[in-house]
Amino acid sequence: MQHRYLGNSGFKISEITYGNWLTHGSQIERETAIECVHAALDNGITTFDTADVYANGKAEEILGQALKGLRRESLEIFTKIYWPQGPDPKGANDTGLSRKHILEGINGSLRRLGTDYLDLYQAHRYDVFTPLEETMQAFADVVRAGKALYIGVSEWTGPQIREGHKLAKDLGIQLISSQPEYSMLWRVIEEEIIPVSKELGMSQIVWSPMAQGVLSGKYLPGHEIPKGSRGADPNGGADAISGFLTHDILSNVQQLSPIAEELGLSMAQLAIAWVLRNDNVSAALVGASRPEQIAENVKASGVVLTAEIMQRIDEALGDVIVRDPIETAKRIPNERYS
Ligand code: NDP
């Protein structure tokens, strides 16, 4: 497993990072979740990403249990804050990036993860209701209190990243990463987020590099959704993946199969290698519902794709590739969740 620097910092993360959205505390049993984390460790993954909102705190708890007793200095643990988390009824301040929510939220995450500090604390979305100065001051305070080492953001726009980065610099803390969706099918960060990040010395930790499993090629057009897959998961997985399960996308994805075969790769490995060939990507953030998937996927580390292969991938996928940043902008929350 190769490690890459996160942004313009001295901090390195495994280029394949394990994340537990929709799996831990939800789609898969606790025992399988722990086996997946151990498979990740056995295969050289040292970096783990979660969020307080995943399975309403259970994902952080299970990850904490799976990592318990390991040498903390050899791990990189990331979580995120934005959405409400915890038992109902939730309070008016259980959401967003206010000082109150950040300073209280990090304590809950540390407790559930069973650690004294996070390596990276990320704003899960941008909060249009809280002054950015307040948010960045609160992040600076968690860094100064030793509760987080670095700060990151997720799905912020270019101007939001630029402003956050400036405030962080003025406050003497490091805003080093952006966590956006990126895959062969979803390329919207190429136009704005990557150029802005490069200019500011930030890099990407990209989510759903396999388009939630679609790029593994297992969803066949006109066939039933495979049992046990995310597409068949009634607890949120099926909804989350549904946008990719169209006839056109699934048909074009099948055109990648001969390319992967020619390279001696599985389609899942090809998809991960594709995001890792971008020099502003520090890690492909992968999920897994079974330990065997991790053992397969880590083999994408170190794979080099030529310009000719990249061209053939573009031709195979054709017009199902999404490139317009408006598609991400549509998802930016602009309502109070309370
Ligand atoms: P992926 O694109 O890696 O999809 C992972 C899923 O694909 C697995 O759970 C599994 O689902 C399937 N899969 C994995 N490997 C294989 C394989 N070799 N063959 C066939 N199927 C396979 O990423 P995710 O969508 O899971 O996201 C990864 C992480 O990114 C999350 O855990 C989270 O940390 C982060 N994330 C961040 C977001 C943000 O807003 N910041 C949003 C979403 C995710 P199954 O077996 O059930 O079909």
mmCIF file of C-alpha atoms and ligand atoms in Angstrom:
data_model
loop_
_atom_site.group_PDB
_atom_site.id
_atom_site.type_symbol
_atom_site.label_atom_id
_atom_site.label_comp_id
_atom_site.label_asym_id
_atom_site.label_seq_id
_atom_site.Cartn_x
_atom_site.Cartn_y
_atom_site.Cartn_z
ATOM 1 C CA MET A 1 0.000 0.000 0.000
ATOM 2 C CA GLN A 2 1.392 3.379 -0.976
ATOM 3 C CA HIS A 3 0.868 6.488 1.159
ATOM 4 C CA ARG A 4 0.362 10.014 -0.185
ATOM 5 C CA TYR A 5 0.631 13.439 1.417
ATOM 6 C CA LEU A 6 -2.656 15.120 2.268
ATOM 7 C CA GLY A 7 -2.507 18.559 0.703
ATOM 8 C CA ASN A 8 0.556 20.663 1.285
ATOM 9 C CA SER A 9 1.237 19.127 4.697
ATOM 10 C CA GLY A 10 3.622 16.610 6.210
ATOM 11 C CA PHE A 11 0.727 14.213 6.906
ATOM 12 C CA LYS A 12 0.511 10.965 4.913
ATOM 13 C CA ILE A 13 -2.520 8.733 4.411
ATOM 14 C CA SER A 14 -2.972 5.351 2.731
ATOM 15 C CA GLU A 15 -3.945 5.976 -0.896
ATOM 16 C CA ILE A 16 -6.766 3.524 -0.388
ATOM 17 C CA THR A 17 -8.736 4.640 2.646
ATOM 18 C CA TYR A 18 -11.573 2.645 4.197
ATOM 19 C CA GLY A 19 -14.957 4.281 4.871
ATOM 20 C CA ASN A 20 -18.032 2.884 6.630
ATOM 21 C CA TRP A 21 -21.037 4.842 5.266
ATOM 22 C CA LEU A 22 -24.187 2.665 4.906
ATOM 23 C CA THR A 23 -22.345 -0.465 6.026
ATOM 24 C CA HIS A 24 -21.347 -0.321 9.715
ATOM 25 C CA GLY A 25 -24.344 -0.174 12.017
ATOM 26 C CA SER A 26 -26.695 -0.611 9.046
ATOM 27 C CA GLN A 27 -26.292 -2.940 6.030
ATOM 28 C CA ILE A 28 -23.838 -5.381 7.590
ATOM 29 C CA GLU A 29 -23.590 -7.138 10.956
ATOM 30 C CA ARG A 30 -21.177 -5.833 13.587
ATOM 31 C CA GLU A 31 -18.971 -8.942 13.272
ATOM 32 C CA THR A 32 -18.616 -8.519 9.488
ATOM 33 C CA ALA A 33 -17.897 -4.824 9.963
ATOM 34 C CA ILE A 34 -15.061 -5.633 12.337
ATOM 35 C CA GLU A 35 -13.721 -8.279 9.921
ATOM 36 C CA CYS A 36 -13.723 -5.660 7.146
ATOM 37 C CA VAL A 37 -11.661 -3.257 9.267
ATOM 38 C CA HIS A 38 -9.214 -6.035 10.099
ATOM 39 C CA ALA A 39 -8.982 -7.000 6.408
ATOM 40 C CA ALA A 40 -8.218 -3.368 5.628
ATOM 41 C CA LEU A 41 -5.428 -3.312 8.235
ATOM 42 C CA ASP A 42 -4.047 -6.660 7.032
ATOM 43 C CA ASN A 43 -3.876 -5.243 3.507
ATOM 44 C CA GLY A 44 -1.959 -2.122 4.479
ATOM 45 C CA ILE A 45 -4.809 0.385 4.868
ATOM 46 C CA THR A 46 -4.036 2.687 7.791
ATOM 47 C CA THR A 47 -6.578 5.463 7.174
ATOM 48 C CA PHE A 48 -10.234 5.219 8.201
ATOM 49 C CA ASP A 49 -13.089 7.635 7.475
ATOM 50 C CA THR A 50 -16.486 7.870 9.133
ATOM 51 C CA ALA A 51 -19.030 10.533 10.183
ATOM 52 C CA ASP A 52 -21.083 11.165 13.289
ATOM 53 C CA VAL A 53 -24.278 10.918 11.236
ATOM 54 C CA TYR A 54 -23.544 7.454 9.764
ATOM 55 C CA ALA A 55 -26.040 5.039 11.342
ATOM 56 C CA ASN A 56 -26.694 7.800 13.870
ATOM 57 C CA GLY A 57 -23.382 7.315 15.697
ATOM 58 C CA LYS A 58 -23.177 3.510 15.433
ATOM 59 C CA ALA A 59 -20.674 3.643 12.569
ATOM 60 C CA GLU A 60 -18.226 5.640 14.712
ATOM 61 C CA GLU A 61 -18.793 3.273 17.634
ATOM 62 C CA ILE A 62 -18.126 0.121 15.592
ATOM 63 C CA LEU A 63 -15.049 1.604 13.941
ATOM 64 C CA GLY A 64 -13.752 2.550 17.397
ATOM 65 C CA GLN A 65 -14.286 -1.009 18.634
ATOM 66 C CA ALA A 66 -12.574 -2.489 15.582
ATOM 67 C CA LEU A 67 -9.507 -0.266 16.066
ATOM 68 C CA LYS A 68 -9.359 -0.659 19.844
ATOM 69 C CA GLY A 69 -5.969 -1.626 21.253
ATOM 70 C CA LEU A 70 -4.049 -0.769 18.074
ATOM 71 C CA ARG A 71 -1.130 1.626 18.133
ATOM 72 C CA ARG A 72 -2.814 5.007 17.681
ATOM 73 C CA GLU A 73 0.219 6.626 16.022
ATOM 74 C CA SER A 74 0.050 4.069 13.190
ATOM 75 C CA LEU A 75 -3.540 4.974 12.294
ATOM 76 C CA GLU A 76 -5.176 7.990 10.661
ATOM 77 C CA ILE A 77 -8.760 8.462 11.875
ATOM 78 C CA PHE A 78 -11.155 10.892 10.183
ATOM 79 C CA THR A 79 -14.703 11.873 10.968
ATOM 80 C CA LYS A 80 -17.132 14.626 9.961
ATOM 81 C CA ILE A 81 -19.702 16.969 11.417
ATOM 82 C CA TYR A 82 -22.729 18.783 10.029
ATOM 83 C CA TRP A 83 -25.953 16.778 10.219
ATOM 84 C CA PRO A 84 -27.912 16.087 13.413
ATOM 85 C CA GLN A 85 -26.791 13.043 15.376
ATOM 86 C CA GLY A 86 -28.043 11.459 18.590
ATOM 87 C CA PRO A 87 -31.311 10.470 20.200
ATOM 88 C CA ASP A 88 -34.608 12.162 19.370
ATOM 89 C CA PRO A 89 -35.807 14.734 20.061
ATOM 90 C CA LYS A 90 -32.837 16.602 18.661
ATOM 91 C CA GLY A 91 -32.115 20.148 19.810
ATOM 92 C CA ALA A 92 -32.198 23.309 17.724
ATOM 93 C CA ASN A 93 -28.387 23.382 17.751
ATOM 94 C CA ASP A 94 -27.785 19.759 16.778
ATOM 95 C CA THR A 95 -27.051 20.747 13.210
ATOM 96 C CA GLY A 96 -24.745 22.836 11.041
ATOM 97 C CA LEU A 97 -21.328 24.308 11.753
ATOM 98 C CA SER A 98 -21.999 26.647 14.676
ATOM 99 C CA ARG A 99 -19.418 26.949 17.449
ATOM 100 C CA LYS A 100 -21.826 25.105 19.771
ATOM 101 C CA HIS A 101 -22.360 22.161 17.434
ATOM 102 C CA ILE A 102 -18.669 21.782 16.539
ATOM 103 C CA LEU A 103 -17.382 21.986 20.147
ATOM 104 C CA GLU A 104 -20.053 19.581 21.412
ATOM 105 C CA GLY A 105 -20.013 17.355 18.327
ATOM 106 C CA ILE A 106 -16.313 16.563 18.468
ATOM 107 C CA ASN A 107 -16.604 15.329 22.049
ATOM 108 C CA GLY A 108 -19.292 12.820 21.049
ATOM 109 C CA SER A 109 -17.229 11.610 18.082
ATOM 110 C CA LEU A 110 -14.099 11.156 20.217
ATOM 111 C CA ARG A 111 -16.098 9.214 22.802
ATOM 112 C CA ARG A 112 -17.708 6.900 20.227
ATOM 113 C CA LEU A 113 -14.414 6.348 18.390
ATOM 114 C CA GLY A 114 -12.544 5.717 21.661
ATOM 115 C CA THR A 115 -9.711 8.082 20.814
ATOM 116 C CA ASP A 116 -8.304 11.284 22.346
ATOM 117 C CA TYR A 117 -7.903 13.032 18.997
ATOM 118 C CA LEU A 118 -8.845 12.880 15.324
ATOM 119 C CA ASP A 119 -6.249 13.161 12.616
ATOM 120 C CA LEU A 120 -8.706 14.984 10.363
ATOM 121 C CA TYR A 121 -11.974 16.678 11.358
ATOM 122 C CA GLN A 122 -14.149 17.545 8.361
ATOM 123 C CA ALA A 123 -17.087 19.824 7.721
ATOM 124 C CA HIS A 124 -19.487 17.345 6.089
ATOM 125 C CA ARG A 125 -21.189 20.156 4.125
ATOM 126 C CA TYR A 126 -21.077 23.973 4.031
ATOM 127 C CA ASP A 127 -23.429 25.739 6.474
ATOM 128 C CA VAL A 128 -25.061 28.679 4.717
ATOM 129 C CA PHE A 129 -26.593 29.942 7.992
ATOM 130 C CA THR A 130 -23.492 30.213 10.188
ATOM 131 C CA PRO A 131 -20.849 32.891 9.536
ATOM 132 C CA LEU A 132 -17.782 31.129 8.162
ATOM 133 C CA GLU A 133 -15.618 33.107 10.629
ATOM 134 C CA GLU A 134 -17.466 31.401 13.515
ATOM 135 C CA THR A 135 -17.013 27.942 11.975
ATOM 136 C CA MET A 136 -13.308 28.377 11.315
ATOM 137 C CA GLN A 137 -12.716 29.869 14.780
ATOM 138 C CA ALA A 138 -14.398 26.791 16.317
ATOM 139 C CA PHE A 139 -12.230 24.476 14.172
ATOM 140 C CA ALA A 140 -9.150 26.446 15.275
ATOM 141 C CA ASP A 141 -10.171 25.916 18.889
ATOM 142 C CA VAL A 142 -10.554 22.135 18.504
ATOM 143 C CA VAL A 143 -7.108 22.041 16.899
ATOM 144 C CA ARG A 144 -5.577 24.130 19.701
ATOM 145 C CA ALA A 145 -7.270 21.888 22.293
ATOM 146 C CA GLY A 146 -5.478 18.928 20.680
ATOM 147 C CA LYS A 147 -8.749 17.247 19.672
ATOM 148 C CA ALA A 148 -8.015 17.379 15.929
ATOM 149 C CA LEU A 149 -4.726 17.702 14.070
ATOM 150 C CA TYR A 150 -5.942 18.876 10.661
ATOM 151 C CA ILE A 151 -9.166 20.269 9.205
ATOM 152 C CA GLY A 152 -10.942 19.293 5.987
ATOM 153 C CA VAL A 153 -14.182 20.014 4.153
ATOM 154 C CA SER A 154 -16.581 17.948 2.084
ATOM 155 C CA GLU A 155 -18.536 19.067 -0.986
ATOM 156 C CA TRP A 156 -17.781 22.753 -0.579
ATOM 157 C CA THR A 157 -17.707 24.918 -3.721
ATOM 158 C CA GLY A 158 -14.526 26.571 -5.002
ATOM 159 C CA PRO A 159 -15.319 30.004 -3.482
ATOM 160 C CA GLN A 160 -16.290 28.391 -0.141
ATOM 161 C CA ILE A 161 -13.014 26.436 -0.061
ATOM 162 C CA ARG A 162 -11.035 29.561 -0.944
ATOM 163 C CA GLU A 163 -12.631 31.642 1.832
ATOM 164 C CA GLY A 164 -12.323 28.835 4.420
ATOM 165 C CA HIS A 165 -8.686 28.333 3.509
ATOM 166 C CA LYS A 166 -7.917 32.046 3.925
ATOM 167 C CA LEU A 167 -9.564 32.172 7.367
ATOM 168 C CA ALA A 168 -7.781 28.986 8.461
ATOM 169 C CA LYS A 169 -4.457 30.475 7.414
ATOM 170 C CA ASP A 170 -5.170 33.685 9.326
ATOM 171 C CA LEU A 171 -6.042 31.564 12.397
ATOM 172 C CA GLY A 172 -2.839 29.522 12.050
ATOM 173 C CA ILE A 173 -4.502 26.147 11.356
ATOM 174 C CA GLN A 174 -4.227 23.834 8.365
ATOM 175 C CA LEU A 175 -7.245 23.321 6.087
ATOM 176 C CA ILE A 176 -5.707 20.654 3.885
ATOM 177 C CA SER A 177 -8.373 18.530 2.246
ATOM 178 C CA SER A 178 -11.613 18.345 0.356
ATOM 179 C CA GLN A 179 -13.801 15.222 0.314
ATOM 180 C CA PRO A 180 -15.919 15.176 -2.858
ATOM 181 C CA GLU A 181 -17.541 12.448 -4.937
ATOM 182 C CA TYR A 182 -15.289 11.408 -7.828
ATOM 183 C CA SER A 183 -15.313 8.441 -10.176
ATOM 184 C CA MET A 184 -15.142 7.645 -13.880
ATOM 185 C CA LEU A 185 -18.867 8.378 -13.945
ATOM 186 C CA TRP A 186 -18.936 11.503 -11.722
ATOM 187 C CA ARG A 187 -16.204 13.975 -12.699
ATOM 188 C CA VAL A 188 -17.611 17.333 -11.630
ATOM 189 C CA ILE A 189 -14.608 18.279 -9.449
ATOM 190 C CA GLU A 190 -12.298 18.467 -12.448
ATOM 191 C CA GLU A 191 -13.578 21.880 -13.563
ATOM 192 C CA GLU A 192 -13.331 23.937 -10.378
ATOM 193 C CA ILE A 193 -12.504 22.028 -7.180
ATOM 194 C CA ILE A 194 -9.246 20.473 -8.352
ATOM 195 C CA PRO A 195 -7.759 23.703 -9.833
ATOM 196 C CA VAL A 196 -8.712 25.721 -6.709
ATOM 197 C CA SER A 197 -7.357 23.008 -4.401
ATOM 198 C CA LYS A 198 -4.071 22.802 -6.289
ATOM 199 C CA GLU A 199 -3.660 26.547 -6.075
ATOM 200 C CA LEU A 200 -4.274 26.488 -2.288
ATOM 201 C CA GLY A 201 -2.165 23.415 -1.508
ATOM 202 C CA MET A 202 -5.139 21.178 -0.716
ATOM 203 C CA SER A 203 -5.932 17.698 -2.054
ATOM 204 C CA GLN A 204 -8.892 15.351 -2.446
ATOM 205 C CA ILE A 205 -10.021 12.275 -0.534
ATOM 206 C CA VAL A 206 -12.592 11.039 -3.035
ATOM 207 C CA TRP A 207 -15.754 9.174 -2.097
ATOM 208 C CA SER A 208 -17.616 6.486 -4.041
ATOM 209 C CA PRO A 209 -14.751 5.827 -6.483
ATOM 210 C CA MET A 210 -16.601 2.654 -7.557
ATOM 211 C CA ALA A 211 -19.883 4.589 -7.879
ATOM 212 C CA GLN A 212 -21.102 2.632 -4.850
ATOM 213 C CA GLY A 213 -20.285 -0.715 -6.498
ATOM 214 C CA VAL A 214 -21.734 0.027 -9.970
ATOM 215 C CA LEU A 215 -18.251 0.246 -11.533
ATOM 216 C CA SER A 216 -17.468 -3.288 -10.328
ATOM 217 C CA GLY A 217 -19.766 -4.336 -13.189
ATOM 218 C CA LYS A 218 -21.976 -6.530 -11.007
ATOM 219 C CA TYR A 219 -25.204 -4.673 -11.800
ATOM 220 C CA LEU A 220 -26.199 -5.919 -15.248
ATOM 221 C CA PRO A 221 -28.675 -3.998 -17.425
ATOM 222 C CA GLY A 222 -32.045 -5.710 -17.573
ATOM 223 C CA HIS A 223 -31.155 -8.145 -14.764
ATOM 224 C CA GLU A 224 -32.277 -8.345 -11.158
ATOM 225 C CA ILE A 225 -30.265 -6.435 -8.567
ATOM 226 C CA PRO A 226 -27.817 -8.923 -6.978
ATOM 227 C CA LYS A 227 -28.918 -10.134 -3.527
ATOM 228 C CA GLY A 228 -26.873 -8.806 -0.634
ATOM 229 C CA SER A 229 -25.636 -5.814 -2.657
ATOM 230 C CA ARG A 230 -26.112 -2.141 -1.765
ATOM 231 C CA GLY A 231 -28.680 -1.941 -4.547
ATOM 232 C CA ALA A 232 -30.814 -4.436 -2.616
ATOM 233 C CA ASP A 233 -30.293 -2.857 0.820
ATOM 234 C CA PRO A 234 -33.606 -1.499 2.152
ATOM 235 C CA ASN A 235 -31.899 0.593 4.896
ATOM 236 C CA GLY A 236 -30.851 3.490 2.679
ATOM 237 C CA GLY A 237 -28.404 1.735 0.332
ATOM 238 C CA ALA A 238 -30.911 1.112 -2.456
ATOM 239 C CA ASP A 239 -31.964 4.773 -2.398
ATOM 240 C CA ALA A 240 -28.395 6.055 -2.350
ATOM 241 C CA ILE A 241 -27.294 4.032 -5.378
ATOM 242 C CA SER A 242 -30.494 4.361 -7.426
ATOM 243 C CA GLY A 243 -29.270 7.277 -9.582
ATOM 244 C CA PHE A 244 -26.577 5.034 -11.083
ATOM 245 C CA LEU A 245 -28.844 2.067 -11.838
ATOM 246 C CA THR A 246 -30.137 3.271 -15.211
ATOM 247 C CA HIS A 247 -30.074 1.113 -18.327
ATOM 248 C CA ASP A 248 -27.704 3.495 -20.154
ATOM 249 C CA ILE A 249 -25.181 3.713 -17.311
ATOM 250 C CA LEU A 250 -25.178 -0.035 -16.670
ATOM 251 C CA SER A 251 -24.829 -0.834 -20.398
ATOM 252 C CA ASN A 252 -21.900 1.546 -20.873
ATOM 253 C CA VAL A 253 -20.199 0.315 -17.692
ATOM 254 C CA GLN A 254 -20.197 -3.198 -19.201
ATOM 255 C CA GLN A 255 -18.055 -1.807 -22.049
ATOM 256 C CA LEU A 256 -15.236 -1.386 -19.490
ATOM 257 C CA SER A 257 -15.028 -5.124 -18.901
ATOM 258 C CA PRO A 258 -12.659 -5.954 -21.825
ATOM 259 C CA ILE A 259 -10.394 -3.046 -20.880
ATOM 260 C CA ALA A 260 -10.046 -4.327 -17.310
ATOM 261 C CA GLU A 261 -9.521 -7.861 -18.533
ATOM 262 C CA GLU A 262 -6.778 -6.815 -20.917
ATOM 263 C CA LEU A 263 -4.954 -5.150 -17.996
ATOM 264 C CA GLY A 264 -5.409 -8.176 -15.728
ATOM 265 C CA LEU A 265 -7.541 -6.099 -13.366
ATOM 266 C CA SER A 266 -11.032 -6.525 -11.998
ATOM 267 C CA MET A 267 -13.422 -3.722 -12.940
ATOM 268 C CA ALA A 268 -13.414 -2.567 -9.292
ATOM 269 C CA GLN A 269 -9.609 -2.295 -9.371
ATOM 270 C CA LEU A 270 -9.749 -0.378 -12.664
ATOM 271 C CA ALA A 271 -12.219 2.107 -11.149
ATOM 272 C CA ILE A 272 -9.993 2.751 -8.123
ATOM 273 C CA ALA A 273 -6.830 3.037 -10.231
ATOM 274 C CA TRP A 274 -8.681 5.577 -12.416
ATOM 275 C CA VAL A 275 -9.231 8.035 -9.536
ATOM 276 C CA LEU A 276 -5.727 7.465 -8.144
ATOM 277 C CA ARG A 277 -4.102 8.495 -11.429
ATOM 278 C CA ASN A 278 -5.147 12.091 -10.647
ATOM 279 C CA ASP A 279 -2.239 13.804 -8.888
ATOM 280 C CA ASN A 280 -4.562 15.951 -6.740
ATOM 281 C CA VAL A 281 -6.223 12.822 -5.299
ATOM 282 C CA SER A 282 -4.584 11.716 -2.055
ATOM 283 C CA ALA A 283 -6.871 8.741 -1.483
ATOM 284 C CA ALA A 284 -9.664 6.685 -2.963
ATOM 285 C CA LEU A 285 -12.178 6.320 -0.137
ATOM 286 C CA VAL A 286 -13.673 2.858 -0.576
ATOM 287 C CA GLY A 287 -16.423 0.989 1.200
ATOM 288 C CA ALA A 288 -16.895 -2.766 1.556
ATOM 289 C CA SER A 289 -19.603 -5.136 2.687
ATOM 290 C CA ARG A 290 -17.249 -8.146 2.819
ATOM 291 C CA PRO A 291 -13.545 -8.567 3.696
ATOM 292 C CA GLU A 292 -12.831 -10.234 0.313
ATOM 293 C CA GLN A 293 -13.771 -7.017 -1.467
ATOM 294 C CA ILE A 294 -11.027 -5.165 0.382
ATOM 295 C CA ALA A 295 -8.413 -7.789 -0.456
ATOM 296 C CA GLU A 296 -9.383 -7.376 -4.121
ATOM 297 C CA ASN A 297 -9.606 -3.589 -4.130
ATOM 298 C CA VAL A 298 -6.246 -2.826 -2.484
ATOM 299 C CA LYS A 299 -4.508 -4.324 -5.514
ATOM 300 C CA ALA A 300 -5.382 -1.100 -7.336
ATOM 301 C CA SER A 301 -2.641 0.626 -5.334
ATOM 302 C CA GLY A 302 0.335 1.265 -7.617
ATOM 303 C CA VAL A 303 -1.491 0.472 -10.904
ATOM 304 C CA VAL A 304 -0.552 2.931 -13.666
ATOM 305 C CA LEU A 305 -3.051 3.655 -16.456
ATOM 306 C CA THR A 306 -1.738 4.955 -19.770
ATOM 307 C CA ALA A 307 -3.218 7.870 -21.724
ATOM 308 C CA GLU A 308 -4.471 5.358 -24.303
ATOM 309 C CA ILE A 309 -6.385 3.387 -21.627
ATOM 310 C CA MET A 310 -7.837 6.622 -20.219
ATOM 311 C CA GLN A 311 -9.062 7.505 -23.701
ATOM 312 C CA ARG A 312 -10.667 4.090 -24.190
ATOM 313 C CA ILE A 313 -12.443 4.402 -20.839
ATOM 314 C CA ASP A 314 -13.897 7.765 -21.923
ATOM 315 C CA GLU A 315 -15.089 6.263 -25.209
ATOM 316 C CA ALA A 316 -16.652 3.256 -23.436
ATOM 317 C CA LEU A 317 -18.617 5.404 -20.977
ATOM 318 C CA GLY A 318 -19.550 8.076 -23.540
ATOM 319 C CA ASP A 319 -22.371 10.424 -22.604
ATOM 320 C CA VAL A 320 -23.254 8.901 -19.220
ATOM 321 C CA ILE A 321 -20.257 10.713 -17.676
ATOM 322 C CA VAL A 322 -21.394 13.647 -15.473
ATOM 323 C CA ARG A 323 -19.078 16.672 -15.600
ATOM 324 C CA ASP A 324 -21.231 19.727 -14.836
ATOM 325 C CA PRO A 325 -20.604 21.245 -11.327
ATOM 326 C CA ILE A 326 -24.283 22.235 -11.190
ATOM 327 C CA GLU A 327 -24.998 18.573 -10.342
ATOM 328 C CA THR A 328 -23.054 18.912 -7.067
ATOM 329 C CA ALA A 329 -24.452 22.379 -6.369
ATOM 330 C CA LYS A 330 -27.957 20.871 -6.445
ATOM 331 C CA ARG A 331 -27.053 18.781 -3.403
ATOM 332 C CA ILE A 332 -25.720 21.588 -1.204
ATOM 333 C CA PRO A 333 -28.110 21.844 1.743
ATOM 334 C CA ASN A 334 -29.853 25.177 2.113
ATOM 335 C CA GLU A 335 -32.409 24.265 4.748
ATOM 336 C CA ARG A 336 -32.054 23.970 8.492
ATOM 337 C CA TYR A 337 -32.246 20.334 9.636
ATOM 338 C CA SER A 338 -33.607 20.339 13.174
HETATM 339 P P1 NDP B 1 -17.531 2.775 -3.102
HETATM 340 O O1 NDP B 1 -17.759 3.404 -4.434
HETATM 341 O O2 NDP B 1 -16.184 2.226 -2.776
HETATM 342 O O3 NDP B 1 -18.655 1.635 -2.908
HETATM 343 C C1 NDP B 1 -18.478 0.659 -1.924
HETATM 344 C C2 NDP B 1 -19.470 -0.466 -2.108
HETATM 345 O O4 NDP B 1 -19.246 -1.113 -3.381
HETATM 346 C C3 NDP B 1 -19.254 -1.542 -1.074
HETATM 347 O O5 NDP B 1 -19.900 -1.258 0.136
HETATM 348 C C4 NDP B 1 -19.785 -2.770 -1.777
HETATM 349 O O6 NDP B 1 -21.213 -2.760 -1.688
HETATM 350 C C5 NDP B 1 -19.370 -2.529 -3.224
HETATM 351 N N1 NDP B 1 -18.061 -3.112 -3.547
HETATM 352 C C6 NDP B 1 -16.861 -2.792 -3.004
HETATM 353 N N2 NDP B 1 -15.885 -3.516 -3.549
HETATM 354 C C7 NDP B 1 -16.466 -4.330 -4.448
HETATM 355 C C8 NDP B 1 -15.941 -5.312 -5.335
HETATM 356 N N3 NDP B 1 -14.655 -5.593 -5.403
HETATM 357 N N4 NDP B 1 -16.838 -5.949 -6.139
HETATM 358 C C9 NDP B 1 -18.154 -5.679 -6.098
HETATM 359 N N5 NDP B 1 -18.697 -4.759 -5.262
HETATM 360 C C10 NDP B 1 -17.848 -4.080 -4.451
HETATM 361 O O7 NDP B 1 -17.762 3.836 -1.987
HETATM 362 P P2 NDP B 1 -18.907 4.213 -0.936
HETATM 363 O O8 NDP B 1 -20.084 4.732 -1.648
HETATM 364 O O9 NDP B 1 -19.081 3.089 0.029
HETATM 365 O O10 NDP B 1 -18.206 5.412 -0.190
HETATM 366 C C11 NDP B 1 -16.926 5.187 0.430
HETATM 367 C C12 NDP B 1 -16.754 6.101 1.597
HETATM 368 O O11 NDP B 1 -16.772 7.465 1.166
HETATM 369 C C13 NDP B 1 -17.849 6.061 2.663
HETATM 370 O O12 NDP B 1 -17.737 4.978 3.526
HETATM 371 C C14 NDP B 1 -17.611 7.369 3.367
HETATM 372 O O13 NDP B 1 -16.494 7.253 4.242
HETATM 373 C C15 NDP B 1 -17.280 8.289 2.206
HETATM 374 N N6 NDP B 1 -18.449 9.039 1.737
HETATM 375 C C16 NDP B 1 -18.461 10.390 1.973
HETATM 376 C C17 NDP B 1 -19.507 11.170 1.609
HETATM 377 C C18 NDP B 1 -19.462 12.623 1.910
HETATM 378 O O14 NDP B 1 -20.483 13.300 1.762
HETATM 379 N N7 NDP B 1 -18.353 13.156 2.344
HETATM 380 C C19 NDP B 1 -20.692 10.604 0.937
HETATM 381 C C20 NDP B 1 -20.583 9.188 0.692
HETATM 382 C C21 NDP B 1 -19.484 8.450 1.066
HETATM 383 P P3 NDP B 1 -22.138 -4.088 -1.771
HETATM 384 O O15 NDP B 1 -21.262 -5.283 -1.603
HETATM 385 O O16 NDP B 1 -23.109 -3.907 -0.669
HETATM 386 O O17 NDP B 1 -22.797 -4.001 -3.111
#
